[in-house]
Amino acid sequence: MRRRIVFSPEAQADLLSLYDYIADQSGEARAIAYVEQIEAYCRGFVTFPKRGTRRDDIRDGLRTVGFKRRLTIAFHVEPDRVVFDRILYGGRDVERAFH
């Protein structure tokens, strides 16, 4: 079953903050390219969504995966969609992001 990919409002805000930071440090072109890479990676979950590390200790059904050793992507899988809950940069505390 192919599921829809959804970014929560918090994940959208995380992407925007990441874009702003990279654009400020390295320019808009690099920021756009990096955010597009993240979005493309997330779209890949449509075919094999149940990957990563289960983090039921934080929230039932929550999973996390790394991206290029710089991001932690937190998501959960529903019957018809994969919801990306947070996209955390630089080792930010996943537990704190959900409390």
Coordinates of C-alpha atoms in Angstrom, one line a residue:
M1 CA 0.0 0.0 0.0
R2 CA 1.3 3.4 -0.9
R3 CA 0.8 6.0 1.8
R4 CA 0.6 9.8 1.4
I5 CA 3.5 11.8 2.8
V6 CA 2.5 14.6 5.2
F7 CA 4.6 17.1 7.0
S8 CA 3.2 18.3 10.4
P9 CA 3.1 22.1 11.0
E10 CA 6.1 21.6 13.4
A11 CA 8.1 19.7 10.7
Q12 CA 7.2 22.5 8.2
A13 CA 8.5 25.1 10.7
D14 CA 11.6 23.0 11.3
L15 CA 12.3 23.0 7.5
L16 CA 11.8 26.7 7.3
S17 CA 14.1 27.3 10.2
L18 CA 16.7 25.1 8.6
Y19 CA 16.3 26.9 5.3
D20 CA 16.8 30.3 7.0
Y21 CA 19.9 29.1 8.8
I22 CA 21.6 27.6 5.8
A23 CA 20.6 30.6 3.5
D24 CA 22.1 32.9 6.1
Q25 CA 25.3 30.9 6.4
S26 CA 25.8 29.5 2.8
G27 CA 23.3 31.2 0.5
E28 CA 19.8 30.6 -0.8
A29 CA 20.8 28.1 -3.5
R30 CA 22.5 25.8 -1.0
A31 CA 19.5 26.1 1.4
I32 CA 17.0 25.3 -1.4
A33 CA 19.1 22.3 -2.5
Y34 CA 19.4 20.9 1.0
V35 CA 15.7 21.2 1.9
E36 CA 14.8 19.6 -1.4
Q37 CA 17.1 16.7 -0.6
I38 CA 15.3 16.3 2.8
E39 CA 11.9 16.4 1.1
A40 CA 13.0 13.9 -1.5
Y41 CA 14.3 11.5 1.2
C42 CA 11.0 11.8 3.0
R43 CA 9.0 11.1 -0.1
G44 CA 10.9 7.8 -0.4
F45 CA 9.0 6.6 2.7
V46 CA 5.9 6.1 0.6
T47 CA 7.1 2.6 -0.4
F48 CA 8.8 1.4 2.8
P49 CA 7.7 3.5 5.7
K50 CA 8.4 1.3 8.7
R51 CA 12.1 2.0 8.9
G52 CA 14.3 3.6 11.5
T53 CA 14.4 3.2 15.2
R54 CA 11.1 2.9 17.1
R55 CA 10.8 5.5 19.9
D56 CA 7.8 4.3 21.8
D57 CA 9.5 5.6 24.9
I58 CA 8.7 9.1 23.6
R59 CA 5.4 8.5 21.9
D60 CA 3.6 5.3 20.8
G61 CA 4.4 4.6 17.1
L62 CA 7.1 7.3 16.8
R63 CA 10.2 6.4 14.7
T64 CA 13.4 8.2 14.0
V65 CA 15.9 8.1 11.2
G66 CA 19.1 10.1 10.6
F67 CA 19.8 12.1 7.5
K68 CA 23.3 12.8 6.4
R69 CA 24.6 12.6 10.0
R70 CA 23.2 16.0 10.6
L71 CA 19.4 15.6 11.1
T72 CA 17.1 13.5 13.1
I73 CA 13.7 13.0 11.4
A74 CA 10.9 11.9 13.6
F75 CA 7.7 10.4 12.1
H76 CA 4.9 8.0 12.6
V77 CA 3.0 5.7 10.2
E78 CA -0.7 5.7 9.9
P79 CA -2.8 3.3 7.7
D80 CA -3.0 5.8 4.8
R81 CA -0.1 8.2 5.4
V82 CA 3.3 8.8 6.8
V83 CA 3.4 11.9 9.0
F84 CA 6.7 13.6 9.5
D85 CA 6.5 15.1 13.0
R86 CA 9.8 16.9 13.4
I87 CA 13.0 17.5 11.5
L88 CA 15.7 18.3 14.1
Y89 CA 19.1 19.6 13.3
G90 CA 22.4 19.1 14.9
G91 CA 21.6 16.5 17.6
R92 CA 18.7 18.4 19.1
D93 CA 17.1 16.4 21.8
V94 CA 14.2 14.4 20.3
E95 CA 12.6 13.8 23.7
R96 CA 12.6 17.5 24.5
A97 CA 11.0 18.2 21.1
F98 CA 8.0 16.1 22.0
H99 CA 7.4 17.4 25.5

